[in-house]
Coordinates of C-alpha atoms in Angstrom, one line a residue:
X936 CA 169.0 242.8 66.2
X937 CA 166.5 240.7 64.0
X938 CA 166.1 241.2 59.9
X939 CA 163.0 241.1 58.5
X940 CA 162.8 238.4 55.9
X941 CA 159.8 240.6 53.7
X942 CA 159.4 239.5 50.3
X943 CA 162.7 238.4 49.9
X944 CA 164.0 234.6 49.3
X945 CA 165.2 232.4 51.8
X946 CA 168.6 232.3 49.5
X947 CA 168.8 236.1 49.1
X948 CA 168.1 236.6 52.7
X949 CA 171.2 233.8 53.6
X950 CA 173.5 235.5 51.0
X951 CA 172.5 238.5 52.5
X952 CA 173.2 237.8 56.0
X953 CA 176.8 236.6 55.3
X954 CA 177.8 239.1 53.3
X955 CA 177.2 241.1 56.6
X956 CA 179.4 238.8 58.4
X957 CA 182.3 238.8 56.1
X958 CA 182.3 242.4 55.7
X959 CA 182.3 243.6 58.9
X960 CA 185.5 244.5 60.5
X961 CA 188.1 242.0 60.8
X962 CA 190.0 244.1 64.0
X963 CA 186.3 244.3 66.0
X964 CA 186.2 247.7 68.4
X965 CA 185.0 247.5 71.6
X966 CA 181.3 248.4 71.7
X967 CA 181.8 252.3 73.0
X968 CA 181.2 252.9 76.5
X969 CA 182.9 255.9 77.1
X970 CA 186.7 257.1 76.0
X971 CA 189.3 254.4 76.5
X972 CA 191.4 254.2 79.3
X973 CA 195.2 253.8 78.2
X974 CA 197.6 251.8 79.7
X975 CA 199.5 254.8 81.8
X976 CA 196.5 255.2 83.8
X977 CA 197.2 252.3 85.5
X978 CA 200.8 251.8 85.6
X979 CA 200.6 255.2 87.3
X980 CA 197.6 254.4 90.0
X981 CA 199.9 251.2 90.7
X982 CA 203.1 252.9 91.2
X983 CA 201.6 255.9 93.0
X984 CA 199.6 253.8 95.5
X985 CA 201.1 250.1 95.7
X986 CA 201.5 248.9 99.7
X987 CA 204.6 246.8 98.7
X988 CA 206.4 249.5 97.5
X989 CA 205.5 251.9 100.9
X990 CA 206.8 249.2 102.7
X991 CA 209.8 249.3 100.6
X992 CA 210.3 252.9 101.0
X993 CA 210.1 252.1 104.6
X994 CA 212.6 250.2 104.8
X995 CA 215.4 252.5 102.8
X996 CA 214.0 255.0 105.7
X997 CA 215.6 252.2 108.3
X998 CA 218.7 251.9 106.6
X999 CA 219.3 255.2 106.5
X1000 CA 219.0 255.6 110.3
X1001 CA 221.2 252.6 110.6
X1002 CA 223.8 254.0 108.8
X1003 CA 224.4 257.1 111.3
X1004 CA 223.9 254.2 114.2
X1005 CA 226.6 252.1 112.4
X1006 CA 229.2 254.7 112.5
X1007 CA 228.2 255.8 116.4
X1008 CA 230.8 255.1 119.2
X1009 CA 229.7 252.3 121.7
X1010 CA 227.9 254.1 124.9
X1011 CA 230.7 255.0 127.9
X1012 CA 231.0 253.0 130.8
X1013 CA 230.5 254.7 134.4
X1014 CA 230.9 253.2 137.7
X1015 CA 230.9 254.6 141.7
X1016 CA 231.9 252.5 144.3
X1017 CA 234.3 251.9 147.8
X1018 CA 238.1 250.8 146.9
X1019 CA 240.2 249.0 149.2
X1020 CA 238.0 249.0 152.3
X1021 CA 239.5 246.3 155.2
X1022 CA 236.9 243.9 156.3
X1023 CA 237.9 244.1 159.8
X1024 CA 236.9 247.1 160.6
X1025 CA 235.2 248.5 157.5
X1026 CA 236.6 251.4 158.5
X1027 CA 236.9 254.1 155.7
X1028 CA 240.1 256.0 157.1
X1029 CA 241.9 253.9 158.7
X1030 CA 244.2 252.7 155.0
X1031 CA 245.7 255.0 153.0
X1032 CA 244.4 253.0 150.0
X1033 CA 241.0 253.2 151.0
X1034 CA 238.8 255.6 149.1
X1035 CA 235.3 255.9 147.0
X1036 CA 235.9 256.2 143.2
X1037 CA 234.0 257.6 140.7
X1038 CA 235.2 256.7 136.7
X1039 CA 234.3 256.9 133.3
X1040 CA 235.7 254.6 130.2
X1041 CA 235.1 254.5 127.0
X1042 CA 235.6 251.6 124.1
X1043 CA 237.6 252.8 120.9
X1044 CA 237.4 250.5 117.4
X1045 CA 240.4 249.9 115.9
X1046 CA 240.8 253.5 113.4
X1047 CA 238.9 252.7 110.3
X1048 CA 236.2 250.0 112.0
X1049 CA 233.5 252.6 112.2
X1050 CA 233.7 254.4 108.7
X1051 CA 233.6 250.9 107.1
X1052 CA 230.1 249.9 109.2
X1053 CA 228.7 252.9 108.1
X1054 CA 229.4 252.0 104.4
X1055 CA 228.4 248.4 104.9
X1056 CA 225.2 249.8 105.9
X1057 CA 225.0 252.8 103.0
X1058 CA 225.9 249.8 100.3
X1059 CA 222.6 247.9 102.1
X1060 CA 220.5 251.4 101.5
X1061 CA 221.8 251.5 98.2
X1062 CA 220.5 247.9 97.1
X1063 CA 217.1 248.6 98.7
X1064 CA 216.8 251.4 96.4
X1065 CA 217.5 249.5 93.4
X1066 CA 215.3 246.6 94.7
X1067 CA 212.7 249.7 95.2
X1068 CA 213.4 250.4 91.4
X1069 CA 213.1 246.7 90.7
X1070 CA 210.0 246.3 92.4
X1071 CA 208.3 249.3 90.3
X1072 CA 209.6 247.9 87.0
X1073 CA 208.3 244.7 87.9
X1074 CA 204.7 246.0 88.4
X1075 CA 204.6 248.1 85.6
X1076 CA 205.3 245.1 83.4
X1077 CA 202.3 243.2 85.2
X1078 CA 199.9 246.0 85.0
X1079 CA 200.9 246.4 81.0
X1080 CA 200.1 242.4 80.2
X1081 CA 197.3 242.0 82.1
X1082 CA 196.2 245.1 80.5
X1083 CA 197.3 243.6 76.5
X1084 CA 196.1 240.1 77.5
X1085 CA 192.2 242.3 78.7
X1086 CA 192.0 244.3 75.7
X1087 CA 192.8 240.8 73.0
X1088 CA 190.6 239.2 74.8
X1089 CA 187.9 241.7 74.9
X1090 CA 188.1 242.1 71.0
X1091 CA 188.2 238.2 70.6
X1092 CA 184.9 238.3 72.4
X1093 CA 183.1 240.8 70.4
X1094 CA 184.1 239.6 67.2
X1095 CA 182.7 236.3 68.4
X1096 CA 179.4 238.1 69.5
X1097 CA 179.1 240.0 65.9
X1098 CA 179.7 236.7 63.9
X1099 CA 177.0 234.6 66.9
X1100 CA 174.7 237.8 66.1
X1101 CA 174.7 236.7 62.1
X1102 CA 174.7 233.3 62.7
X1103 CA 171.7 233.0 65.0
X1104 CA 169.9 234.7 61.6
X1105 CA 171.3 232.1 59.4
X1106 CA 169.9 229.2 61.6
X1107 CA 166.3 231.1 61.4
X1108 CA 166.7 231.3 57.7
X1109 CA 167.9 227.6 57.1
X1110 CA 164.4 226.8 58.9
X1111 CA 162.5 229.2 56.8
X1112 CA 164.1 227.2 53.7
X1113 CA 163.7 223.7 55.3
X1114 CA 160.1 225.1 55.7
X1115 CA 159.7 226.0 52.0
X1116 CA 161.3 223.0 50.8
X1117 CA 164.7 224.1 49.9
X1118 CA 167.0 223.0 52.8
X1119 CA 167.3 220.6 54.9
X1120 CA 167.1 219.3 58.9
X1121 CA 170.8 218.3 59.0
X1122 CA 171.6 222.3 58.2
X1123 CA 169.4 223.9 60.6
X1124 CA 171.0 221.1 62.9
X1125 CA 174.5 222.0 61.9
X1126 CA 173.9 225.7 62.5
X1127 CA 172.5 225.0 66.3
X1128 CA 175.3 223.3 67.5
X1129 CA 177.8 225.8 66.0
X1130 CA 175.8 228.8 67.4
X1131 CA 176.4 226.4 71.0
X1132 CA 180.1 226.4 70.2
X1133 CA 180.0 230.3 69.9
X1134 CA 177.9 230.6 72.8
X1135 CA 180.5 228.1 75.0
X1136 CA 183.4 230.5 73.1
X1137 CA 182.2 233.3 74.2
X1138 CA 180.9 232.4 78.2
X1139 CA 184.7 231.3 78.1
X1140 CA 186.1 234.7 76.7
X1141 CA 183.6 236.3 78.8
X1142 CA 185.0 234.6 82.3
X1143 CA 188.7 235.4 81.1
X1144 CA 187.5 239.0 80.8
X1145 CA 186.1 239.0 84.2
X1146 CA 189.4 237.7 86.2
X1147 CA 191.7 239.8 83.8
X1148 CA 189.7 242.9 84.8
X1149 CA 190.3 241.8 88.8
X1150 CA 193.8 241.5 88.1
X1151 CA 194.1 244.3 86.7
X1152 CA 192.5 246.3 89.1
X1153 CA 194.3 244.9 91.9
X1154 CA 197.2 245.0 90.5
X1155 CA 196.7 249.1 90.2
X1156 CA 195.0 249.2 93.4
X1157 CA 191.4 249.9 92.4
X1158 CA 188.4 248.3 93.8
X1159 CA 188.7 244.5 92.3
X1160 CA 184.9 244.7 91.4
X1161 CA 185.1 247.8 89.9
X1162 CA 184.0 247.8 86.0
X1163 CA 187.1 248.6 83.8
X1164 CA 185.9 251.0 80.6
X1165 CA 187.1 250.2 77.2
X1166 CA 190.6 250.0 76.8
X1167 CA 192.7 250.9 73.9
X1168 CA 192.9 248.6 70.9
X1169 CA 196.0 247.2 70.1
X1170 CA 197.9 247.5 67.2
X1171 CA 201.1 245.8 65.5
X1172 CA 203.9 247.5 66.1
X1173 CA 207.9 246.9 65.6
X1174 CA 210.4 246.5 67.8
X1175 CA 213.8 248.1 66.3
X1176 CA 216.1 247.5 68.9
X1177 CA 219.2 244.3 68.4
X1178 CA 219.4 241.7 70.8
X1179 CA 222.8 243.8 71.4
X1180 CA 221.0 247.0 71.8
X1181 CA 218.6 245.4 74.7
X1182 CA 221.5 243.8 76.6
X1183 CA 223.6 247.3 76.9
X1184 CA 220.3 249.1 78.4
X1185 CA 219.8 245.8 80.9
X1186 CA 223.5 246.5 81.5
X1187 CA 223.1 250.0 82.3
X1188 CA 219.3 250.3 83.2
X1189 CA 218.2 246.9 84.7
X1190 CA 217.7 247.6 89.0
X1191 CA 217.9 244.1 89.8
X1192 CA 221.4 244.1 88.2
X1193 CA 222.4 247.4 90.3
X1194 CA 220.9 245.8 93.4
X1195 CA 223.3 242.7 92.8
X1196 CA 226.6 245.0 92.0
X1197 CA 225.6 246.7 95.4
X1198 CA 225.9 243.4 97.1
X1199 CA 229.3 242.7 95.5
X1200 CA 230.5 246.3 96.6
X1201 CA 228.9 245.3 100.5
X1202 CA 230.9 242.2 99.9
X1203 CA 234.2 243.7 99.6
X1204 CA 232.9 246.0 102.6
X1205 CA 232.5 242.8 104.8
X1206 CA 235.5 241.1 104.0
X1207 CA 237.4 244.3 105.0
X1208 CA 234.8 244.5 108.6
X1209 CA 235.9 240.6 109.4
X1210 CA 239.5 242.2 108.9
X1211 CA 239.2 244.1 111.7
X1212 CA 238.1 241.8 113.6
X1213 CA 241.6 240.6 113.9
X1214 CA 242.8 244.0 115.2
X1215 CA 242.8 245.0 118.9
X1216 CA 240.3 247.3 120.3
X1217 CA 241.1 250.1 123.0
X1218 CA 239.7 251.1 126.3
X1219 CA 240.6 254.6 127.8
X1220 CA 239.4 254.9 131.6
X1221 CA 239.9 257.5 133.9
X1222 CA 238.9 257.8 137.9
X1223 CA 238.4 260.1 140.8
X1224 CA 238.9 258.9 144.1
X1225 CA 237.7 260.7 147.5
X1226 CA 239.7 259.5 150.5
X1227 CA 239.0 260.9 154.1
X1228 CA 240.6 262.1 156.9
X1229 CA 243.4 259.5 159.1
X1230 CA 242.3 258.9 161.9
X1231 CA 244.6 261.7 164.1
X1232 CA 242.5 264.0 161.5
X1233 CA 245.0 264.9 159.3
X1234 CA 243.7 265.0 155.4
X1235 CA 244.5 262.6 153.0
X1236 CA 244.9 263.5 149.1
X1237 CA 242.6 262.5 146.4
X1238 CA 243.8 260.2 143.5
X1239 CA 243.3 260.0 140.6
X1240 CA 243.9 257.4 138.1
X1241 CA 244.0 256.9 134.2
X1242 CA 244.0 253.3 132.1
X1243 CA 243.9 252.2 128.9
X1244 CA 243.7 248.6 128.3
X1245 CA 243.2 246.6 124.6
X1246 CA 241.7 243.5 123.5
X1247 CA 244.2 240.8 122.3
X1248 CA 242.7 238.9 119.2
X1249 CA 245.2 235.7 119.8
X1250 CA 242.3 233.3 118.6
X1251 CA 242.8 234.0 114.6
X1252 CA 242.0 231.1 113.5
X1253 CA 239.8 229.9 115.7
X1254 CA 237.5 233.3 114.8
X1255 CA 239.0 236.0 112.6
X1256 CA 239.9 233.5 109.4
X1257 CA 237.1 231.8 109.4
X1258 CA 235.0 234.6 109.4
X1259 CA 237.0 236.5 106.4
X1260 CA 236.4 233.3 104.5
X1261 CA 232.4 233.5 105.3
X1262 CA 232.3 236.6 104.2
X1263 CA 234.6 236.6 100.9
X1264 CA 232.1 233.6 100.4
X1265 CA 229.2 235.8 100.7
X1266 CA 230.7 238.1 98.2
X1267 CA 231.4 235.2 95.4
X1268 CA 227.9 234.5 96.3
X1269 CA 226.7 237.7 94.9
X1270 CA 229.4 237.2 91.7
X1271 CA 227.6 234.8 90.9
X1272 CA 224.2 235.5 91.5
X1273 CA 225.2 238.6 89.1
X1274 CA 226.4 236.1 86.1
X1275 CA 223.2 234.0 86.8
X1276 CA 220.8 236.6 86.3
X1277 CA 222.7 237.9 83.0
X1278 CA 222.6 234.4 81.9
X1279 CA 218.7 234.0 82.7
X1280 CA 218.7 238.1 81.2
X1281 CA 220.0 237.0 77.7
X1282 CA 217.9 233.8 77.5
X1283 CA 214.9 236.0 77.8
X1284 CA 215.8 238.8 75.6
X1285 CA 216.9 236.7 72.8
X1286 CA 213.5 234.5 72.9
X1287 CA 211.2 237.4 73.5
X1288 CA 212.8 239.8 70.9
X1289 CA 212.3 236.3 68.0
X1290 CA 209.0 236.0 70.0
X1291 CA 207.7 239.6 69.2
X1292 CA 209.3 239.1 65.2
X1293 CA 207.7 235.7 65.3
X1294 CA 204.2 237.0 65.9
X1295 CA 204.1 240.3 64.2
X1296 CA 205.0 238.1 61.3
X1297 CA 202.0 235.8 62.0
X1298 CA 199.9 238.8 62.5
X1299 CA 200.4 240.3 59.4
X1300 CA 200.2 237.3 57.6
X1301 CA 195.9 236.8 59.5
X1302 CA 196.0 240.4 58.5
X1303 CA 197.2 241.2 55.0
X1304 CA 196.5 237.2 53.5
X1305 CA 194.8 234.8 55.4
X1306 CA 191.8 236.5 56.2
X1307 CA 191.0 238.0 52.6
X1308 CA 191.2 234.5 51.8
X1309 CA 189.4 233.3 53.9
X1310 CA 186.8 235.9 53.0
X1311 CA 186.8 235.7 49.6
X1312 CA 186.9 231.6 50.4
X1313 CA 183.0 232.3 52.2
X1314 CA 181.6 234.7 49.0
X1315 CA 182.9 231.8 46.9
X1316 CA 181.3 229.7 48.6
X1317 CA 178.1 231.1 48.8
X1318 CA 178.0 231.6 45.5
X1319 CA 178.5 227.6 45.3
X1320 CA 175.7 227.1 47.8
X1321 CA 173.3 228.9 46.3
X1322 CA 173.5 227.2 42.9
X1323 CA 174.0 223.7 44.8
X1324 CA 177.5 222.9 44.3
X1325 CA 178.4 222.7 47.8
X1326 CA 176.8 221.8 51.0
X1327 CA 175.9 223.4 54.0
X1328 CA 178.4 222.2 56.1
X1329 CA 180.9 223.3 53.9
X1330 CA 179.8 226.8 53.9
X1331 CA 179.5 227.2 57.6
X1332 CA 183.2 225.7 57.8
X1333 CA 184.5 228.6 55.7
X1334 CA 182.5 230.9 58.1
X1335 CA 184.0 229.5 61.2
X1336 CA 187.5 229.8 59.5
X1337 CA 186.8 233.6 59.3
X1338 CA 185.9 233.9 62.5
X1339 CA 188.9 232.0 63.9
X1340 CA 191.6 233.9 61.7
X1341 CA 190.1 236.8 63.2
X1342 CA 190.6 235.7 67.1
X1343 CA 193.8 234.6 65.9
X1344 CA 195.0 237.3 64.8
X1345 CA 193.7 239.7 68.0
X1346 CA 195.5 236.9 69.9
X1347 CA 199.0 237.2 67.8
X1348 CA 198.5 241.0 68.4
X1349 CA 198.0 241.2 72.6
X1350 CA 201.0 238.3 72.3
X1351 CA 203.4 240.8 71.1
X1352 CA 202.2 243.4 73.9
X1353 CA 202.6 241.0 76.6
X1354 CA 206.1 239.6 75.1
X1355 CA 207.3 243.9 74.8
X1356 CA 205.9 244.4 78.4
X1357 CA 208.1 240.8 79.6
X1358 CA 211.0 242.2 77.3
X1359 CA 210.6 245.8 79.1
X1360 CA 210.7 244.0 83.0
X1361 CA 214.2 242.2 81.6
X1362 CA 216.0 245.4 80.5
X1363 CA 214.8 247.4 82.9
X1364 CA 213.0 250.2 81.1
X1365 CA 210.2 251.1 78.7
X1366 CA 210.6 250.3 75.2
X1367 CA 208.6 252.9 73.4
X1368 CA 212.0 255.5 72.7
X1369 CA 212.0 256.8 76.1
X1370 CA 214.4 256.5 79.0
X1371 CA 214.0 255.3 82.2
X1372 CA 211.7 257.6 84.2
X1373 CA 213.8 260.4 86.6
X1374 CA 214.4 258.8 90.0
X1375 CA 213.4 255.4 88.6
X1376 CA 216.8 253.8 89.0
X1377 CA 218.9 256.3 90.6
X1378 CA 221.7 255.4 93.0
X1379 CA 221.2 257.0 96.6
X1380 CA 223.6 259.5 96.0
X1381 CA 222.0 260.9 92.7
X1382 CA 218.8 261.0 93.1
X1383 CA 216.2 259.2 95.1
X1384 CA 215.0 256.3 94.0
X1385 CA 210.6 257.2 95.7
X1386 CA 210.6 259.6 92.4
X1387 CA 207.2 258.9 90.7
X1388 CA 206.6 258.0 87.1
X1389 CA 206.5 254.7 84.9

């Protein structure tokens, strides 16, 4: 948009101009294209339609059938064949003991073994699901920053663009007073190169935009070249919840955490399994044997015979000990994997929870002090301009302050989103007074964890 200068003064047409820029809106809207898109919209398209988590569905699928394999008997053994026949004669019924056979046998765990592989297995399914759950709360917290850290940077680049906008007019004025007589080069120089600086600002906001709107449509499985509409503005909120408060619902909500107790529970599971591997296991046979006629043609009985036979686990510490130990070590693995991720758990919710106080602070200081100041600091200013007590350069300073209060504060503001969204991923669930979604988190035996919802 271009002003007419008209019969008005070069000064009244530069006061003029920044009064514009100081009084329009410090929190810049989006130029309206449309209704904006909130954040659900995509956390929903990316847990409704994410490959990784159909493969992981897949897999809970497998350990489901693996579980009834686990607790299924080994298959019988069958056999048919000629017992006892002399290799003289190869004659058939000429010994008593000669005869062909035909015998089944079956293998038999030691009572117990198979109900424990089938829970082994179940505890496996069960920390899938949670890993399932893990995986969804995980993308939802990438689809909500990428989304806070779009929309900042979207308002940073069209408050830049309004103040650019007024400051191209204030270089065209500074000539039409160099022209008259009341100016002089060095402004009109000074106000090119910081209308450069805006433009270099904003090509760089501009290009963030552009990958941040990619990785946000990838991340919700849209087309990655697909134009994203305007997005909500974001607002300072606060977060009233103790550090206390956010490590009882990672305690209780947290599927990473669940995953890892399911581990510990296979564990125990796997110590008992290499247990059994010390007790004997049990073969029951039985056989039918056909023998014919002697050779004076009277008949000869059939037999028939029965067995059962065990294995003798004498090499206990050659194989059963050290395989209890490899799997109690497993188990301590998991222990500690479990205090590992409550240590790394509490680092991150005490920083982000000072984090999000830290910058709502900040932001309400841009908001409520700084920038007034700063924009009373520019109508001061010009007022000192225009009667000649400051300089040129002086004035455009205060202007540039104004404008970099503002992206600061539109910074501070999708901060605290992106530090809520990295505090939500820790704990495990939303933070905006609702629970965890239904089927979100559920163990296998509630309620499955493929149940939709953010």
């Amino acid at each position: 948009m271009r002003i007419g200068i008209g019969n008005m003064t070069p000064e009244r047409i530069l006061f003029f101009l920044l009064a514009i820029s100081i009084a329009s809106p410090w929190v810049s809207p989006v130029r309206a294209e449309g209704p904006p898109r909130p954040v659900g919209y995509y956390v929903d398209a990316a847990l409704a339609n994410h490959p990784s988590l159909a493969s992981m569905k897949q897999r809970i699928v497998t350990k489901q059938n693996e579980t009834v394999r686990a607790g299924a008997l080994a298959d019988p053994k069958a056999w048919i064949g000629l017992v006892n026949v002399p290799t003289d004669t190869w004659s058939l019924s000429e010994e008593d003991m000669t005869g062909k056979e035909i015998g089944i046998s079956q293998m038999l765990p030691y009572p117990g073994k198979r109900d424990n592989s089938s829970r082994i297995v179940a505890r496996e399914e069960e920390q899938v699901e949670f890993e399932l759950a893990e995986m969804r709360n995980m993308l939802r917290a990438d689809v909500k920053m990428a989304y806070a850290e779009l929309s900042a940077v979207r308002a940073q680049a069209e408050v830049v663009r309004q103040v650019r906008a007024v400051l191209e007019q204030i270089v065209e004025v500074s000539r039409e007073m160099f022209a008259v007589g009341k100016g002089s080069q060095a402004d009109i120089l000074r106000g090119q190169v910081e209308f450069q600086k805006m433009r270099e600002m904003l090509l760089m906001l501009e290009n963030r935009q552009r990958v941040l709107s990619v990785r946000l449509n990838t991340l919700s499985v849209l087309l990655p070249g697909e134009p994203v509409p305007p997005l909500d503005n974001l607002a300072e909120f606060r977060l009233d919840l103790s550090a206390d408060d956010l490590r009882k619902i990672y305690v209780e909500d947290r599927p990473a955490r669940k995953a890892v107790e399911a581990r510990i529970r296979r564990g125990d599971l796997l110590v008992q399994q290499a247990e059994y591997e010390g007790k004997p296991e049990f073969e029951v046979a039985a056989s039918y044997m056909q023998r014919n006629k002697m050779p004076d043609g009277t008949n000869r009985p059939d037999m028939v015979s029965a067995m059962v036979s065990m294995t003798l686990p004498v090499w206990r510490k050659g194989k059963v000990d050290p395989g209890i130990r490899a799997m109690a070590a497993e188990k301590e693995m998991a222990i500690r994997d479990e205090e590992a991720l409550d240590n790394e758990s509490a680092n991150v919710i005490g920083s982000s929870l000072s984090s999000v106080e830290n910058f709502r602070s900040v932001a309400t200081l841009y908001r409520t002090t700084l920038i007034p100041q700063a924009e009373q600091s520019v109508e001061s200013n010009l007022e000192a301009y225009r009667v000649g007590k400051i300089d040129f350069p002086m004035l455009m300073d205060s202007v540039m302050t104004v404008l970099n209060f503002r992206k600061e504060y539109l910074g501070m503001v999708g901060e605290m989103h992106t530090t809520k969204a990295r505090l939500e991923a820790t704990v495990g669930r939303e933070l905006d007074g609702a629970g965890p979604a239904p089927g979100e988190i559920s163990p296998p035996n509630t309620k499955n964890a493929d149940g939709e919802g953010r």
